[in-house]
Amino acid sequence: MSNIAVLGAMWGDEGKGHITHHLSRDYDWVIRFNGGANAGHTIYRDGVKFVHNLLPSVDFRHPHVKAYLGSGMVIDLEKLRDEVVEADKTYPGVGRRIYVDKDAFIVEQKHKEEDKASNAHIGSTNRGIGPAYKDKIGRSGKRVGNLFYEGEPAALLDLMKLGVNFTTVLEIEDAFRASNLLFEGAQGVLLDINHGIYPYVSCSDATVGGIIASGFAFAKLDRVYGVAKCYTTKVGEGPFPTELHGEAADDLRKLGNEFGATTGRPRRVGWLDLAALTYACKKGGITHLILTKFDILNGMPKVPVAVMYKKTPTSPSDFFNAVPLTTEVAGWDDAKDYSQLKDFIGLVEKFTKRPVGFISCGTDDRDITNWAA
Ligand code: IMP
Ligand code: MG
């Protein structure tokens, strides 16, 4: 059996959805283990765009692949119902391939209201994530399983009618042990509650720690992929050492179509930051990298990259006054001429000490290449 994880290495939106979707055909389960509907995983299938907020990025065209929403998540059940209804239109009966861990916690209406009222200074997506995790930690949260004892509200019945299964890891552990598992992270290591740049973080475990915390300690991981763009983006407030401003930022944002998949907000943009990426690899448990969106920088003669900071970051607080040291590396006319990417990828591998496993230079499945092969 082979198990892997695909994590966001930076501030989310690195293209995890696209990569996970592509790799999912080789796995039996795609498992989300953290976050909730704050995630926005963009997928293009046969040229049609889909955004999954709660559903794992399963390629539903392959009938053997199942989706699992793990116990580390906080789930807005009405939002989930809407997503399953939408998926069911293209893949009738798809609900039967979707499993929800009864130990996951629920996002309630009051959590979304509290988010709006209290978390604007972080740049929250207002999906109720922080307040739901706050109640969980404060021991006043409600798990999905609780609803079975409380008269099954409409959202749960709707999901059951769609065929969605409610279970726990231990109930189906034997099936997991006999399967190939792909764990799909949400957000990214720099937004992790423990290791991200606090307080500008989300509230879940975006590192490999989140997989174990969700009850999957038995699943040995062969590889942990960290996904990063060949430049950097961030939504929300907080330090961003390689950020661009003004016209240069507007140009890159437009080229990369960098607007939030969940909220539509313009993303902040900047150059690749290898100090932050190396920190994320170490804290996140990342063994291999996946680099995306090379096509966006087509035609740049030189590409700036921050290779280190004056002081190597070893703690989230080191990002607040970071001084990046930047170099330039040869660019590419056409990302599909892979020989032109060698300098850039070589630099990333040298500084992060992590091999690049896959690269992506477009939104189609055919745009993902096994770089190591
Ligand atoms: P929250 O998770 O909605 O509370 O948002 C906290 C911070 O994380 C904000 O800066 C959000 O913009 C950011 N964030 C949360 N989820 C994602 C994501 O999936 N991609 C990128 N940024 C995210
Ligand atoms: Mg996203």
Short mmCIF file of C-alpha atoms in Angstrom, two decimals, residues 83-363:
data_model
loop_
_atom_site.label_atom_id
_atom_site.label_comp_id
_atom_site.label_asym_id
_atom_site.label_seq_id
_atom_site.Cartn_x
_atom_site.Cartn_y
_atom_site.Cartn_z
CA GLU A 83 -21.62 20.80 -2.64
CA VAL A 84 -22.83 17.20 -2.78
CA VAL A 85 -26.02 18.26 -4.62
CA GLU A 86 -23.85 20.07 -7.16
CA ALA A 87 -21.50 17.08 -7.62
CA ASP A 88 -24.48 14.71 -7.87
CA LYS A 89 -25.73 16.60 -10.95
CA THR A 90 -22.67 15.47 -12.93
CA TYR A 91 -22.03 12.20 -11.08
CA PRO A 92 -25.43 10.79 -9.99
CA GLY A 93 -25.14 8.77 -6.79
CA VAL A 94 -21.75 10.29 -5.93
CA GLY A 95 -22.91 10.77 -2.31
CA ARG A 96 -22.37 7.06 -1.70
CA ARG A 97 -18.65 7.63 -2.26
CA ILE A 98 -18.51 10.40 0.34
CA TYR A 99 -17.81 9.61 4.01
CA VAL A 100 -18.01 12.05 6.93
CA ASP A 101 -16.25 11.34 10.21
CA LYS A 102 -18.82 11.56 13.01
CA ASP A 103 -16.08 12.98 15.24
CA ALA A 104 -15.65 16.11 13.09
CA PHE A 105 -17.03 19.29 14.65
CA ILE A 106 -19.87 21.37 13.27
CA VAL A 107 -19.78 24.99 12.12
CA GLU A 108 -22.99 26.66 13.25
CA GLN A 109 -24.60 29.93 12.12
CA LYS A 110 -23.40 31.66 15.30
CA HIS A 111 -19.80 30.81 14.39
CA LYS A 112 -20.09 32.58 11.05
CA GLU A 113 -21.59 35.63 12.72
CA GLU A 114 -18.84 35.71 15.34
CA ASP A 115 -16.19 35.45 12.61
CA LYS A 116 -17.58 38.55 10.87
CA ALA A 117 -17.76 40.47 14.12
CA SER A 118 -14.35 39.50 15.56
CA ASN A 119 -11.85 38.37 12.95
CA ALA A 120 -11.67 41.12 10.32
CA HIS A 121 -8.17 42.08 11.56
CA ILE A 122 -6.86 38.65 10.48
CA GLY A 123 -8.62 38.81 7.13
CA SER A 124 -10.76 35.78 7.95
CA THR A 125 -12.82 34.15 5.21
CA ASN A 126 -15.81 34.48 7.59
CA ARG A 127 -16.72 30.82 7.21
CA GLY A 128 -16.92 30.39 11.01
CA ILE A 129 -13.69 28.42 11.24
CA GLY A 130 -11.97 30.19 14.16
CA PRO A 131 -15.10 30.35 16.36
CA ALA A 132 -15.91 26.67 15.67
CA TYR A 133 -12.39 25.57 16.68
CA LYS A 134 -12.57 27.93 19.67
CA ASP A 135 -15.70 26.11 20.90
CA LYS A 136 -14.02 22.76 20.23
CA ILE A 137 -10.98 23.68 22.34
CA GLY A 138 -13.23 25.36 24.91
CA ARG A 139 -15.11 22.05 25.23
CA SER A 140 -18.45 23.45 24.18
CA GLY A 141 -18.31 22.29 20.55
CA LYS A 142 -20.69 19.91 18.88
CA ARG A 143 -19.59 16.91 16.86
CA VAL A 144 -21.41 15.63 13.76
CA GLY A 145 -22.14 12.41 15.70
CA ASN A 146 -23.99 14.37 18.40
CA LEU A 147 -26.72 15.14 15.87
CA PHE A 148 -27.68 11.47 15.66
CA TYR A 149 -28.78 11.66 19.30
CA GLU A 150 -30.52 14.97 18.86
CA GLY A 151 -33.25 14.31 16.30
CA GLU A 152 -31.23 14.59 13.07
CA PRO A 153 -31.67 18.10 11.69
CA ALA A 154 -32.60 18.69 8.07
CA ALA A 155 -29.03 19.11 6.81
CA LEU A 156 -28.06 15.62 8.03
CA LEU A 157 -31.16 13.98 6.58
CA ASP A 158 -30.53 15.66 3.24
CA LEU A 159 -26.98 14.29 3.21
CA MET A 160 -28.20 10.80 4.11
CA LYS A 161 -30.76 10.93 1.30
CA LEU A 162 -27.91 11.76 -1.07
CA GLY A 163 -26.17 8.58 0.08
CA VAL A 164 -23.48 10.25 2.22
CA ASN A 165 -22.03 7.89 4.84
CA PHE A 166 -21.33 8.81 8.47
CA THR A 167 -18.64 6.74 10.13
CA THR A 168 -15.40 6.86 12.14
CA VAL A 169 -11.82 5.92 11.33
CA LEU A 170 -11.98 2.93 13.66
CA GLU A 171 -15.19 1.63 12.09
CA ILE A 172 -13.49 1.36 8.71
CA GLU A 173 -9.83 1.07 9.74
CA ASP A 174 -9.47 -2.32 8.01
CA ALA A 175 -10.59 -0.80 4.71
CA PHE A 176 -8.15 2.09 5.14
CA ARG A 177 -5.32 -0.32 5.94
CA ALA A 178 -6.03 -2.25 2.72
CA SER A 179 -6.13 0.93 0.61
CA ASN A 180 -3.92 3.58 -0.90
CA LEU A 181 -4.55 6.85 0.91
CA LEU A 182 -4.04 10.41 -0.28
CA PHE A 183 -4.27 13.00 2.50
CA GLU A 184 -5.18 16.43 1.14
CA GLY A 185 -4.21 19.37 3.33
CA ALA A 186 -6.11 22.64 3.37
CA GLN A 187 -4.57 26.11 3.78
CA GLY A 188 -0.79 25.90 4.17
CA VAL A 189 1.98 25.50 6.75
CA LEU A 190 2.37 29.29 7.16
CA LEU A 191 -1.33 29.42 8.18
CA ASP A 192 -1.00 26.51 10.63
CA ILE A 193 -2.28 27.28 14.13
CA ASN A 194 0.97 26.10 15.77
CA HIS A 195 3.68 26.85 13.23
CA GLY A 196 2.17 29.55 11.02
CA ILE A 197 2.72 33.28 11.46
CA TYR A 198 0.46 33.77 14.49
CA PRO A 199 -1.95 35.52 14.89
CA TYR A 200 -2.32 35.72 11.09
CA VAL A 201 -3.21 32.06 10.83
CA SER A 202 -6.18 29.80 10.40
CA CYS A 203 -7.12 27.58 13.35
CA SER A 204 -6.31 24.04 12.25
CA ASP A 205 -3.31 21.73 11.84
CA ALA A 206 -2.04 22.21 8.29
CA THR A 207 1.13 20.11 8.81
CA VAL A 208 1.49 16.31 8.83
CA GLY A 209 0.54 16.63 12.50
CA GLY A 210 -3.07 17.14 11.41
CA ILE A 211 -3.14 13.68 9.82
CA ILE A 212 -2.10 11.94 13.01
CA ALA A 213 -4.39 14.18 15.09
CA SER A 214 -7.32 13.01 12.93
CA GLY A 215 -6.82 9.38 13.98
CA PHE A 216 -4.60 8.14 11.14
CA ALA A 217 -1.47 7.36 13.18
CA PHE A 218 -1.52 3.85 11.64
CA ALA A 219 -1.11 5.17 8.10
CA LYS A 220 2.58 5.34 7.29
CA LEU A 221 3.30 8.06 4.73
CA ASP A 222 5.66 7.28 1.86
CA ARG A 223 5.93 10.89 0.78
CA VAL A 224 4.72 14.24 2.03
CA TYR A 225 4.46 16.67 -0.86
CA GLY A 226 4.48 20.40 -0.19
CA VAL A 227 2.95 22.48 -2.96
CA ALA A 228 4.24 25.99 -3.74
CA LYS A 229 3.79 28.33 -6.67
CA CYS A 230 6.90 29.53 -8.50
CA TYR A 231 5.96 32.89 -6.99
CA THR A 232 3.99 33.56 -3.80
CA THR A 233 0.49 34.71 -2.91
CA LYS A 234 -1.35 35.36 0.31
CA VAL A 235 -4.87 36.44 1.26
CA GLY A 236 -5.49 38.17 4.53
CA GLU A 237 -3.26 40.22 6.79
CA GLY A 238 0.19 39.57 8.27
CA PRO A 239 3.88 39.55 7.29
CA PHE A 240 4.75 38.74 3.66
CA PRO A 241 8.52 39.37 3.30
CA THR A 242 8.74 39.12 -0.52
CA GLU A 243 5.55 41.06 -1.25
CA LEU A 244 5.33 43.24 -4.34
CA HIS A 245 3.40 46.51 -4.39
CA GLY A 246 1.99 48.93 -6.94
CA GLU A 247 2.03 48.23 -10.63
CA ALA A 248 4.38 45.21 -10.41
CA ALA A 249 1.90 43.57 -8.02
CA ASP A 250 -1.11 44.46 -10.17
CA ASP A 251 0.58 42.95 -13.23
CA LEU A 252 1.47 39.66 -11.54
CA ARG A 253 -1.99 39.42 -9.90
CA LYS A 254 -3.65 39.87 -13.26
CA LEU A 255 -1.34 37.43 -15.06
CA GLY A 256 -1.88 34.75 -12.43
CA ASN A 257 -5.59 35.53 -11.97
CA GLU A 258 -4.88 35.79 -8.26
CA PHE A 259 -8.29 36.31 -6.75
CA GLY A 260 -9.51 34.15 -3.87
CA ALA A 261 -11.46 30.99 -4.84
CA THR A 262 -13.55 31.26 -1.66
CA THR A 263 -13.98 34.98 -1.16
CA GLY A 264 -13.02 36.53 -4.54
CA ARG A 265 -10.61 38.89 -2.74
CA PRO A 266 -7.52 40.07 -4.65
CA ARG A 267 -4.56 38.07 -3.37
CA ARG A 268 -1.35 39.75 -2.26
CA VAL A 269 1.50 38.67 -4.54
CA GLY A 270 5.31 38.48 -4.39
CA TRP A 271 8.31 36.42 -5.40
CA LEU A 272 9.15 32.90 -4.27
CA ASP A 273 10.54 32.89 -0.75
CA LEU A 274 12.91 29.97 -0.12
CA ALA A 275 13.52 30.96 3.51
CA ALA A 276 9.79 30.63 4.22
CA LEU A 277 9.54 27.48 2.07
CA THR A 278 12.45 25.80 3.87
CA TYR A 279 10.91 26.69 7.24
CA ALA A 280 7.59 25.22 6.03
CA CYS A 281 9.27 22.01 4.82
CA LYS A 282 10.86 21.49 8.22
CA LYS A 283 7.82 22.38 10.31
CA GLY A 284 5.36 20.71 7.97
CA GLY A 285 7.15 17.38 7.60
CA ILE A 286 7.44 17.94 3.86
CA THR A 287 9.78 15.51 2.08
CA HIS A 288 9.18 16.48 -1.58
CA LEU A 289 8.04 19.60 -3.41
CA ILE A 290 5.53 20.29 -6.15
CA LEU A 291 5.90 23.62 -7.96
CA THR A 292 3.00 25.16 -9.86
CA LYS A 293 1.99 27.97 -12.23
CA PHE A 294 5.22 28.14 -14.24
CA ASP A 295 3.21 29.25 -17.28
CA ILE A 296 2.33 32.53 -15.52
CA LEU A 297 5.95 33.71 -15.60
CA ASN A 298 6.51 32.81 -19.29
CA GLY A 299 8.61 35.45 -21.00
CA MET A 300 10.36 36.92 -17.95
CA PRO A 301 14.10 37.08 -18.77
CA LYS A 302 15.06 36.88 -15.06
CA VAL A 303 12.95 35.66 -12.15
CA PRO A 304 13.64 37.08 -8.66
CA VAL A 305 13.78 34.56 -5.80
CA ALA A 306 14.47 35.22 -2.11
CA VAL A 307 16.97 32.54 -1.14
CA MET A 308 17.32 33.34 2.58
CA TYR A 309 16.67 35.96 5.26
CA LYS A 310 19.40 37.81 7.14
CA LYS A 311 18.34 35.67 10.09
CA THR A 312 17.15 32.14 9.23
CA PRO A 313 13.57 31.81 10.55
CA THR A 314 13.25 29.23 13.30
CA SER A 315 10.06 30.57 14.89
CA PRO A 316 6.92 32.31 13.60
CA SER A 317 8.10 35.55 15.21
CA ASP A 318 11.15 35.63 12.91
CA PHE A 319 8.88 36.54 9.98
CA PHE A 320 7.82 39.89 11.40
CA ASN A 321 11.05 41.76 10.69
CA ALA A 322 12.51 39.45 8.09
CA VAL A 323 15.03 40.89 5.65
CA PRO A 324 14.99 38.73 2.50
CA LEU A 325 18.14 38.34 0.43
CA THR A 326 17.13 38.04 -3.18
CA THR A 327 18.82 36.69 -6.28
CA GLU A 328 17.70 36.40 -9.90
CA VAL A 329 17.63 33.23 -11.88
CA ALA A 330 17.24 32.69 -15.64
CA GLY A 331 13.58 32.75 -16.71
CA TRP A 332 11.77 30.83 -19.43
CA ASP A 333 9.93 31.74 -22.64
CA ASP A 334 7.73 28.69 -22.48
CA ALA A 335 7.31 26.64 -19.32
CA LYS A 336 6.57 23.58 -21.45
CA ASP A 337 10.17 23.60 -22.66
CA TYR A 338 11.28 21.98 -19.43
CA SER A 339 14.99 22.45 -20.12
CA GLN A 340 14.45 26.17 -19.48
CA LEU A 341 13.17 25.50 -15.93
CA LYS A 342 16.29 23.69 -14.76
CA ASP A 343 18.07 26.69 -13.18
CA PHE A 344 15.03 27.74 -11.23
CA ILE A 345 14.18 24.24 -10.00
CA GLY A 346 17.84 23.55 -9.20
CA LEU A 347 17.93 26.65 -6.99
CA VAL A 348 14.78 25.58 -5.12
CA GLU A 349 16.14 22.08 -4.52
CA LYS A 350 19.52 23.42 -3.40
CA PHE A 351 18.15 25.79 -0.75
CA THR A 352 15.23 23.70 0.53
CA LYS A 353 17.15 20.39 0.36
CA ARG A 354 13.95 18.81 -0.93
CA PRO A 355 13.60 17.21 -4.40
CA VAL A 356 10.91 18.47 -6.74
CA GLY A 357 8.54 15.61 -7.57
CA PHE A 358 6.02 17.25 -9.91
CA ILE A 359 5.60 20.56 -11.67
CA SER A 360 2.54 22.17 -13.18
CA CYS A 361 2.37 24.72 -15.96
CA GLY A 362 -1.36 25.08 -16.60
CA THR A 363 -4.81 24.13 -15.35
#
